Short mmCIF file of C-alpha atoms in Angstrom, two decimals:
data_model
loop_
_atom_site.label_atom_id
_atom_site.label_comp_id
_atom_site.label_asym_id
_atom_site.label_seq_id
_atom_site.Cartn_x
_atom_site.Cartn_y
_atom_site.Cartn_z
CA UNK A 396 -4.80 -17.50 -16.30
CA UNK A 397 -1.98 -19.27 -18.10
CA UNK A 398 -1.02 -17.53 -21.30
CA UNK A 399 -1.36 -19.40 -24.57
CA UNK A 400 1.92 -20.16 -26.31
CA UNK A 401 1.06 -17.99 -29.29
CA UNK A 402 0.40 -14.94 -27.10
CA UNK A 403 3.68 -15.01 -25.18
CA UNK A 404 5.56 -12.89 -27.67
CA UNK A 405 3.01 -10.07 -27.72
CA UNK A 406 4.72 -7.01 -26.29
CA UNK A 407 3.19 -4.82 -23.61
CA UNK A 408 4.11 -1.65 -25.48
CA UNK A 409 1.49 -0.31 -27.86
CA UNK A 410 1.23 2.20 -30.65
CA UNK A 411 0.64 5.88 -29.99
CA UNK A 412 -3.02 5.47 -30.86
CA UNK A 413 -3.43 2.64 -28.37
CA UNK A 414 -1.64 4.67 -25.71
CA UNK A 415 -4.76 6.78 -25.30
CA UNK A 416 -7.05 5.88 -22.43
CA UNK A 417 -10.80 5.50 -22.88
CA UNK A 418 -13.70 7.02 -20.96
CA UNK A 419 -13.94 4.22 -18.38
CA UNK A 420 -10.22 4.62 -17.61
CA UNK A 421 -10.61 8.35 -17.06
CA UNK A 422 -13.65 7.78 -14.86
CA UNK A 423 -11.65 5.31 -12.79
CA UNK A 424 -8.78 7.81 -12.50
CA UNK A 425 -11.23 10.51 -11.40
CA UNK A 426 -12.60 8.12 -8.75
CA UNK A 427 -9.06 7.38 -7.58
CA UNK A 428 -8.29 11.11 -7.53
CA UNK A 429 -11.24 11.64 -5.19
CA UNK A 430 -10.43 8.51 -3.19
CA UNK A 431 -6.83 9.47 -2.45
CA UNK A 432 -7.86 13.06 -1.66
CA UNK A 433 -10.40 11.76 0.86
CA UNK A 434 -7.87 9.31 2.31
CA UNK A 435 -5.03 11.82 2.83
CA UNK A 436 -7.29 14.84 3.44
CA UNK A 437 -4.51 17.43 2.87
CA UNK A 438 -6.91 20.32 3.47
CA UNK A 439 -7.96 19.04 6.89
CA UNK A 440 -11.66 18.75 6.11
CA UNK A 441 -11.98 15.46 8.07
CA UNK A 442 -14.05 14.07 5.19
CA UNK A 443 -13.04 10.49 6.01
CA UNK A 444 -14.84 10.72 9.36
CA UNK A 445 -18.17 12.23 8.24
CA UNK A 446 -20.98 9.66 7.83
CA UNK A 447 -22.24 9.30 4.23
CA UNK A 448 -19.71 11.90 3.00
CA UNK A 449 -16.85 9.45 3.58
CA UNK A 450 -18.53 7.06 1.12
CA UNK A 451 -18.58 9.60 -1.72
CA UNK A 452 -15.32 8.35 -3.36
CA UNK A 453 -16.76 4.83 -3.52
CA UNK A 454 -19.89 6.18 -5.19
CA UNK A 455 -17.74 8.22 -7.59
CA UNK A 456 -15.61 5.27 -8.72
CA UNK A 457 -18.37 2.64 -8.93
CA UNK A 458 -19.72 3.77 -12.37
CA UNK A 459 -16.32 2.93 -13.91
CA UNK A 460 -16.75 -0.71 -12.89
CA UNK A 461 -20.37 -0.71 -14.07
CA UNK A 462 -19.33 0.65 -17.48
CA UNK A 463 -16.72 -2.09 -17.88
CA UNK A 464 -19.30 -4.75 -17.02
CA UNK A 465 -21.75 -3.28 -19.53
CA UNK A 466 -19.04 -3.12 -22.16
CA UNK A 467 -18.20 -6.76 -21.57
CA UNK A 468 -21.85 -7.70 -22.11
CA UNK A 469 -22.28 -5.52 -25.19
CA UNK A 470 -18.96 -6.47 -26.79
CA UNK A 471 -18.25 -10.04 -25.62
CA UNK A 472 -15.66 -10.65 -28.34
CA UNK A 473 -13.76 -7.45 -27.74
CA UNK A 474 -10.08 -7.92 -26.92
CA UNK A 475 -9.16 -7.73 -23.26
CA UNK A 476 -6.11 -8.41 -21.13
CA UNK A 477 -5.39 -11.10 -18.56
CA UNK A 478 -2.66 -11.47 -15.97
CA UNK A 479 -0.19 -14.23 -15.24
CA UNK A 480 -1.23 -17.26 -13.24
CA UNK A 481 1.81 -16.54 -11.09
CA UNK A 482 -0.13 -13.74 -9.42
CA UNK A 483 -3.35 -15.71 -9.07
CA UNK A 484 -1.97 -17.36 -5.92
CA UNK A 485 -1.83 -13.98 -4.19
CA UNK A 486 -5.34 -13.13 -5.36
CA UNK A 487 -6.63 -16.43 -3.95
CA UNK A 488 -5.07 -15.69 -0.55
CA UNK A 489 -6.59 -12.19 -0.64
CA UNK A 490 -10.03 -13.71 -1.30
CA UNK A 491 -9.56 -16.16 1.58
CA UNK A 492 -8.57 -13.39 3.99
CA UNK A 493 -11.45 -11.18 2.86
CA UNK A 494 -13.92 -14.05 3.20
CA UNK A 495 -12.73 -14.90 6.71
CA UNK A 496 -12.95 -11.30 7.94
CA UNK A 497 -16.23 -10.54 6.16
CA UNK A 498 -18.01 -13.68 7.37
CA UNK A 499 -17.13 -12.97 10.98
CA UNK A 500 -18.00 -9.29 10.62
CA UNK A 501 -21.43 -10.10 9.18
CA UNK A 502 -22.11 -12.23 12.25
CA UNK A 503 -20.88 -9.40 14.47
CA UNK A 504 -23.00 -6.80 12.72
CA UNK A 505 -26.27 -8.60 12.06
CA UNK A 506 -26.39 -11.34 14.69
CA UNK A 507 -24.40 -9.92 17.60
CA UNK A 508 -25.62 -6.35 16.96
CA UNK A 509 -22.11 -4.84 16.95
CA UNK A 510 -21.83 -1.68 14.84
CA UNK A 511 -18.05 -1.27 15.06
CA UNK A 512 -17.14 -4.49 13.29
CA UNK A 513 -14.33 -5.40 10.87
CA UNK A 514 -16.70 -5.37 7.89
CA UNK A 515 -14.80 -2.52 6.22
CA UNK A 516 -11.53 -4.44 6.54
CA UNK A 517 -13.09 -7.53 4.99
CA UNK A 518 -14.90 -5.88 2.10
CA UNK A 519 -12.27 -3.30 1.19
CA UNK A 520 -9.62 -6.00 0.91
CA UNK A 521 -11.48 -6.90 -2.28
CA UNK A 522 -10.25 -3.60 -3.72
CA UNK A 523 -7.10 -5.49 -4.77
CA UNK A 524 -8.79 -8.06 -7.05
CA UNK A 525 -11.30 -5.45 -8.25
CA UNK A 526 -8.52 -3.07 -9.27
CA UNK A 527 -6.54 -5.90 -10.90
CA UNK A 528 -9.65 -6.92 -12.84
CA UNK A 529 -10.41 -3.37 -13.96
CA UNK A 530 -6.84 -2.76 -15.13
CA UNK A 531 -6.87 -6.13 -16.88
CA UNK A 532 -9.90 -5.03 -18.90
CA UNK A 533 -8.31 -1.73 -19.92
CA UNK A 534 -7.16 -1.25 -23.52
CA UNK A 535 -3.86 0.05 -22.16
CA UNK A 536 -3.16 -1.39 -18.69
CA UNK A 537 0.34 0.04 -18.41
CA UNK A 538 -0.74 3.59 -19.20
CA UNK A 539 -3.58 3.28 -16.69
CA UNK A 540 -1.25 2.06 -13.92
CA UNK A 541 1.20 4.88 -14.60
CA UNK A 542 -1.59 7.44 -14.35
CA UNK A 543 -2.84 5.89 -11.11
CA UNK A 544 0.62 6.46 -9.60
CA UNK A 545 0.55 10.07 -10.86
CA UNK A 546 -2.71 10.60 -8.94
CA UNK A 547 -1.00 9.50 -5.72
CA UNK A 548 2.04 11.66 -6.47
CA UNK A 549 -0.13 14.73 -7.05
CA UNK A 550 -1.83 14.48 -3.67
CA UNK A 551 1.45 13.59 -1.96
CA UNK A 552 3.08 16.80 -3.20
CA UNK A 553 0.02 18.82 -2.19
CA UNK A 554 0.15 17.23 1.27
CA UNK A 555 3.86 17.94 1.74
CA UNK A 556 3.30 21.57 0.70
CA UNK A 557 0.38 21.90 3.14
CA UNK A 558 2.43 20.34 5.95
CA UNK A 559 5.28 22.76 5.27
CA UNK A 560 2.84 25.68 5.39
CA UNK A 561 1.45 24.52 8.75
CA UNK A 562 4.65 23.07 10.21
CA UNK A 563 4.43 22.74 13.98
CA UNK A 564 0.72 23.60 14.04
CA UNK A 565 -1.30 20.76 12.52
CA UNK A 566 -0.70 17.18 11.38
CA UNK A 567 -1.63 17.04 7.71
CA UNK A 568 -0.87 13.43 6.80
CA UNK A 569 -0.35 11.52 10.04
CA UNK A 570 -1.20 7.81 9.54
CA UNK A 571 -0.95 8.49 5.79
CA UNK A 572 2.85 8.57 5.61
CA UNK A 573 2.95 5.66 3.17
CA UNK A 574 0.70 7.55 0.75
CA UNK A 575 2.73 10.74 1.02
CA UNK A 576 6.34 9.98 1.92
CA UNK A 577 6.31 6.45 0.49
CA UNK A 578 5.21 7.56 -2.98
CA UNK A 579 8.04 10.11 -3.17
CA UNK A 580 10.48 7.26 -3.90
CA UNK A 581 9.27 7.57 -7.50
CA UNK A 582 11.41 10.67 -8.01
CA UNK A 583 14.52 8.74 -7.01
CA UNK A 584 13.62 5.87 -9.33
CA UNK A 585 13.29 8.12 -12.39
CA UNK A 586 16.34 10.25 -11.57
CA UNK A 587 19.02 10.18 -14.28
CA UNK A 588 21.67 12.40 -12.70
CA UNK A 589 23.42 12.75 -9.35
CA UNK A 590 21.66 16.07 -8.79
CA UNK A 591 18.24 14.52 -9.44
CA UNK A 592 19.02 11.61 -7.10
CA UNK A 593 20.17 13.98 -4.35
CA UNK A 594 17.07 16.15 -4.85
CA UNK A 595 14.78 13.12 -4.55
CA UNK A 596 16.45 12.00 -1.32
CA UNK A 597 16.29 15.53 0.09
CA UNK A 598 12.56 15.68 -0.73
CA UNK A 599 11.96 12.44 1.21
CA UNK A 600 13.97 13.71 4.19
CA UNK A 601 12.25 17.11 4.11
CA UNK A 602 8.78 15.52 4.03
CA UNK A 603 9.80 13.34 6.97
CA UNK A 604 11.07 16.29 9.01
CA UNK A 605 7.91 18.36 8.54
CA UNK A 606 5.75 15.33 9.40
CA UNK A 607 7.62 14.89 12.71
CA UNK A 608 5.99 11.54 13.56
CA UNK A 609 7.54 8.21 14.42
CA UNK A 610 5.69 6.49 11.58
CA UNK A 611 7.15 9.09 9.20
CA UNK A 612 10.66 8.33 10.47
CA UNK A 613 10.12 4.59 10.01
CA UNK A 614 8.79 5.17 6.50
CA UNK A 615 11.82 7.27 5.58
CA UNK A 616 14.23 4.70 7.04
CA UNK A 617 12.57 2.01 4.93
CA UNK A 618 12.88 4.13 1.77
CA UNK A 619 16.51 5.01 2.41
CA UNK A 620 17.27 1.35 3.07
CA UNK A 621 15.60 0.48 -0.24
CA UNK A 622 17.71 3.12 -2.01
CA UNK A 623 20.88 1.51 -0.63
CA UNK A 624 19.79 -2.00 -1.61
CA UNK A 625 18.63 -0.83 -5.04
CA UNK A 626 21.99 0.83 -5.62
CA UNK A 627 23.99 -2.23 -4.55
CA UNK A 628 21.91 -4.67 -6.60
CA UNK A 629 22.06 -2.41 -9.68
CA UNK A 630 25.87 -2.29 -9.47
CA UNK A 631 26.16 -6.01 -8.86
CA UNK A 632 23.88 -6.80 -11.80
CA UNK A 633 26.40 -5.28 -14.22
CA UNK A 634 29.49 -6.83 -12.65
CA UNK A 635 30.66 -10.44 -12.73
CA UNK A 636 33.50 -9.80 -10.30
CA UNK A 637 32.60 -11.71 -7.12
CA UNK A 638 35.02 -9.68 -5.01
CA UNK A 639 33.45 -6.43 -6.24
CA UNK A 640 30.00 -7.75 -5.38
CA UNK A 641 31.05 -8.71 -1.87
CA UNK A 642 32.67 -5.30 -1.42
CA UNK A 643 29.38 -3.61 -2.34
CA UNK A 644 27.51 -5.60 0.30
CA UNK A 645 30.28 -4.87 2.82
CA UNK A 646 29.86 -1.17 2.08
CA UNK A 647 26.10 -1.56 2.51
CA UNK A 648 26.59 -3.21 5.91
CA UNK A 649 29.07 -0.53 7.00
CA UNK A 650 26.68 2.28 6.09
CA UNK A 651 23.89 0.58 8.02
CA UNK A 652 26.07 0.20 11.10
CA UNK A 653 27.07 3.87 10.97
CA UNK A 654 23.45 4.98 10.53
CA UNK A 655 22.31 2.67 13.33
CA UNK A 656 24.94 4.15 15.61
CA UNK A 657 23.79 7.64 14.70
CA UNK A 658 20.16 6.77 15.44
CA UNK A 659 21.13 5.36 18.83
CA UNK A 660 23.02 8.56 19.67
CA UNK A 661 20.06 10.69 18.60
CA UNK A 662 17.74 8.65 20.78
CA UNK A 663 20.08 8.81 23.79
CA UNK A 664 20.81 12.53 23.66
CA UNK A 665 17.74 13.97 21.89
CA UNK A 666 14.92 11.62 22.87
CA UNK A 667 13.13 14.48 24.63
CA UNK A 668 12.74 16.18 21.25
CA UNK A 669 11.27 13.11 19.53
CA UNK A 670 7.53 12.34 19.40
CA UNK A 671 6.48 9.99 22.19
CA UNK A 672 3.88 8.06 20.21
CA UNK A 673 1.51 8.18 23.21
CA UNK A 674 2.81 4.93 24.76
CA UNK A 675 0.40 4.97 27.73
CA UNK A 676 -2.61 4.77 25.43
CA UNK A 677 -1.04 2.36 22.96
CA UNK A 678 0.25 -0.08 25.54
CA UNK A 679 -3.20 -0.31 27.10
CA UNK A 680 -4.97 -1.02 23.79
CA UNK A 681 -2.20 -3.42 22.77
CA UNK A 682 -2.56 -5.22 26.09
CA UNK A 683 -6.29 -5.69 25.50
CA UNK A 684 -5.70 -7.02 21.98
CA UNK A 685 -2.93 -9.34 23.14
CA UNK A 686 -5.15 -10.77 25.85
CA UNK A 687 -7.79 -11.50 23.20
CA UNK A 688 -5.19 -13.45 21.26
CA UNK A 689 -4.09 -15.41 24.32
CA UNK A 690 -7.71 -16.33 25.07
CA UNK A 691 -8.05 -17.92 21.63
CA UNK A 692 -4.70 -18.09 19.83
CA UNK A 693 -5.82 -20.26 16.92
CA UNK A 694 -8.68 -18.24 15.42
CA UNK A 695 -9.24 -15.41 17.93
CA UNK A 696 -12.82 -14.19 17.88
CA UNK A 697 -13.07 -15.09 14.16
CA UNK A 698 -13.83 -11.37 13.71
CA UNK A 699 -17.24 -11.77 15.35
CA UNK A 700 -16.40 -9.17 18.01
CA UNK A 701 -16.04 -5.39 18.04
CA UNK A 702 -13.25 -3.57 16.20
CA UNK A 703 -13.01 -1.06 19.05
CA UNK A 704 -12.55 -1.28 22.81
CA UNK A 705 -13.58 0.85 25.76
CA UNK A 706 -10.52 2.74 26.96
CA UNK A 707 -10.80 3.06 30.74
CA UNK A 708 -7.30 4.05 31.86
CA UNK A 709 -7.88 7.80 31.56
CA UNK A 710 -10.08 10.26 29.68
CA UNK A 711 -9.19 10.94 26.04
CA UNK A 712 -10.24 13.76 23.74
CA UNK A 713 -13.22 12.02 22.14
CA UNK A 714 -16.94 12.04 22.86
CA UNK A 715 -16.78 8.40 23.93
CA UNK A 716 -14.07 6.20 25.38
CA UNK A 717 -14.59 3.65 22.57
CA UNK A 718 -11.40 3.58 20.49
CA UNK A 719 -9.56 1.32 18.01
CA UNK A 720 -6.43 -0.62 18.92
CA UNK A 721 -4.28 1.50 16.58
CA UNK A 722 -2.50 -1.56 15.18
CA UNK A 723 -4.03 -3.45 12.28
CA UNK A 724 -1.68 -6.47 12.50
CA UNK A 725 -2.39 -6.78 16.23
CA UNK A 726 -6.13 -6.50 15.56
CA UNK A 727 -5.86 -9.25 12.96
CA UNK A 728 -3.87 -11.41 15.39
CA UNK A 729 -6.32 -10.78 18.24
CA UNK A 730 -9.50 -11.29 16.21
CA UNK A 731 -8.32 -13.77 13.60
CA UNK A 732 -5.78 -15.67 15.67
CA UNK A 733 -2.77 -17.32 14.08
CA UNK A 734 -4.94 -18.49 11.19
CA UNK A 735 -6.07 -14.98 10.24
CA UNK A 736 -2.66 -13.43 10.81
CA UNK A 737 -0.77 -16.04 8.77
CA UNK A 738 -3.22 -15.68 5.88
CA UNK A 739 -2.81 -11.89 5.95
CA UNK A 740 0.98 -11.85 6.30
CA UNK A 741 1.40 -14.47 3.56
CA UNK A 742 0.06 -11.93 1.06
CA UNK A 743 3.00 -9.66 1.75
CA UNK A 744 5.54 -12.47 1.97
CA UNK A 745 4.60 -13.48 -1.59
CA UNK A 746 4.73 -9.86 -2.74
CA UNK A 747 8.14 -9.42 -1.10
CA UNK A 748 9.44 -12.46 -2.95
CA UNK A 749 8.25 -10.98 -6.27
CA UNK A 750 9.85 -7.65 -5.39
CA UNK A 751 13.16 -9.37 -4.74
CA UNK A 752 12.86 -11.12 -8.13
CA UNK A 753 12.46 -7.76 -9.92
CA UNK A 754 15.40 -6.25 -8.06
CA UNK A 755 17.58 -9.21 -8.96
CA UNK A 756 16.38 -9.51 -12.55
CA UNK A 757 14.79 -6.30 -13.92
CA UNK A 758 14.54 -7.95 -17.35
CA UNK A 759 11.57 -9.94 -16.06
CA UNK A 760 9.59 -6.88 -17.09
CA UNK A 761 9.40 -6.66 -20.88
CA UNK A 762 8.59 -2.94 -20.66
CA UNK A 763 11.38 -1.27 -18.69
CA UNK A 764 9.42 2.00 -18.48
CA UNK A 765 7.12 0.31 -15.96
CA UNK A 766 9.90 -0.68 -13.54
CA UNK A 767 10.01 2.63 -11.56
CA UNK A 768 6.24 2.43 -11.10
CA UNK A 769 6.46 -1.16 -9.85
CA UNK A 770 9.13 -0.30 -7.28
CA UNK A 771 7.08 2.73 -6.23
CA UNK A 772 3.99 0.61 -5.63
CA UNK A 773 6.02 -1.94 -3.69
CA UNK A 774 7.46 0.83 -1.51
CA UNK A 775 4.03 2.31 -0.78
CA UNK A 776 2.55 -1.11 0.02
CA UNK A 777 5.33 -2.13 2.40
CA UNK A 778 5.58 1.27 4.09
CA UNK A 779 1.81 0.94 4.42
CA UNK A 780 2.35 -2.29 6.33
CA UNK A 781 4.73 -0.41 8.63
CA UNK A 782 2.31 2.48 9.17
CA UNK A 783 -0.65 0.17 9.84
CA UNK A 784 1.33 -1.41 12.69
CA UNK A 785 0.70 1.78 14.65
CA UNK A 786 -2.44 3.22 13.03
CA UNK A 787 -5.88 1.93 12.01
CA UNK A 788 -5.72 1.90 8.20
CA UNK A 789 -7.24 -1.32 6.91
CA UNK A 790 -10.58 -0.76 8.66
CA UNK A 791 -10.95 2.83 7.42
CA UNK A 792 -12.77 2.94 4.04
CA UNK A 793 -10.77 5.32 1.86
CA UNK A 794 -7.41 4.53 3.46
CA UNK A 795 -8.07 0.82 2.95
CA UNK A 796 -9.06 1.36 -0.70
CA UNK A 797 -5.99 3.51 -1.37
CA UNK A 798 -3.78 0.79 0.10
CA UNK A 799 -5.31 -2.28 -1.54
CA UNK A 800 -5.74 -0.56 -4.91
CA UNK A 801 -1.95 -0.47 -5.29
CA UNK A 802 -1.74 -4.17 -4.44
CA UNK A 803 -4.28 -4.79 -7.20
CA UNK A 804 -2.38 -2.58 -9.65
CA UNK A 805 0.79 -4.55 -8.91
CA UNK A 806 -0.92 -7.87 -9.52
CA UNK A 807 -2.38 -6.60 -12.79
CA UNK A 808 0.95 -5.73 -14.43
CA UNK A 809 3.67 -7.49 -12.44
CA UNK A 810 5.43 -10.15 -14.48
CA UNK A 811 6.55 -13.33 -12.74
CA UNK A 812 8.20 -14.89 -15.78
CA UNK A 813 10.32 -13.57 -18.64
CA UNK A 814 7.26 -13.09 -20.82
CA UNK A 815 4.38 -10.59 -20.94
CA UNK A 816 1.76 -10.93 -18.24
CA UNK A 817 -0.83 -8.87 -20.01
CA UNK A 818 -1.70 -10.30 -23.38
CA UNK A 819 -4.55 -9.93 -25.81
CA UNK A 820 -7.20 -12.61 -25.79
CA UNK A 821 -8.91 -13.04 -29.12
#
């Protein structure tokens, strides 16, 4: 919604009394606490794979939405918050993608009789607009978003501790690296001293080492690259010397070349010590998905087919040979064709553009205390895109919710103009 002229000067910051959250906010936070715990599963209970039990977080968080709806009916004139029309474009694309996937999945499930459909992917994409709506109705959206991030950080630290305790024995957060390693960027963003910055970077590296997975390495590389870019942009923002700015980018390029050379050397001389990523299995499932795309490159199967395939190359350690592709983008390309893939990827292209705008001009956000949380959410979302390239995330209930909830939180509080997004409607 476009803000009225007389609401544009209303600041996002509130009084100490307004800083307090209400019951519905705490219920939502409790639901998110359960949701992220189920998604990461740091204790290894496999709760996200048990029928009925895996739906418990959804049941736990639903009353929060019901309470907000009831409150809206009982107090129709009560003040509430709305977000900038600049973010509505992303929400519209999310609705289009969800509708496309859900419609095809309903046909797959109820007409074609396919149980393993993409219905979860379609429906759980709506977590983004639902979360944005809920935060928009909160009395203190910024405080709620900050506490949501703290929920993720809590379970990330628990997961890292559990992985350290079982290093070399079990995989605590494989395919959840964005929720664990990605969220750790927050400590760098709030660091105010060289020691704190170094400690934050060491924590990220340590979490990556104990994870010992390729997706963890890619996540860490993304975060370290962001740290370099963030540092260069921050320095350039306070300097008007064009030569100095170019020197900063030259230094950035030099560091990247040195790191790239180091990674090449590690791969050449220590590749036998690196995780293989099970290429035999992956290449077979990728081949099947790619063939689907080639058979119908425009719209694929329109998501009317199965989300899993029979793996017939060799026996795997499951009760059946029916397995997912292990690449969400490839699944979207195979089953949604170029239409589905371009709709999906456009969501993140628009988000990336907004992220670049914040990096270049932090003053877009009228409340600077929110900036570290925004960058943290961006990092988790985009490392999530990296992780889902090699793991099924978006069609797994609690993992999908945990991913899309942060997209929704971003859209609820992210400012696209030099004015408040969230404003009070009288």
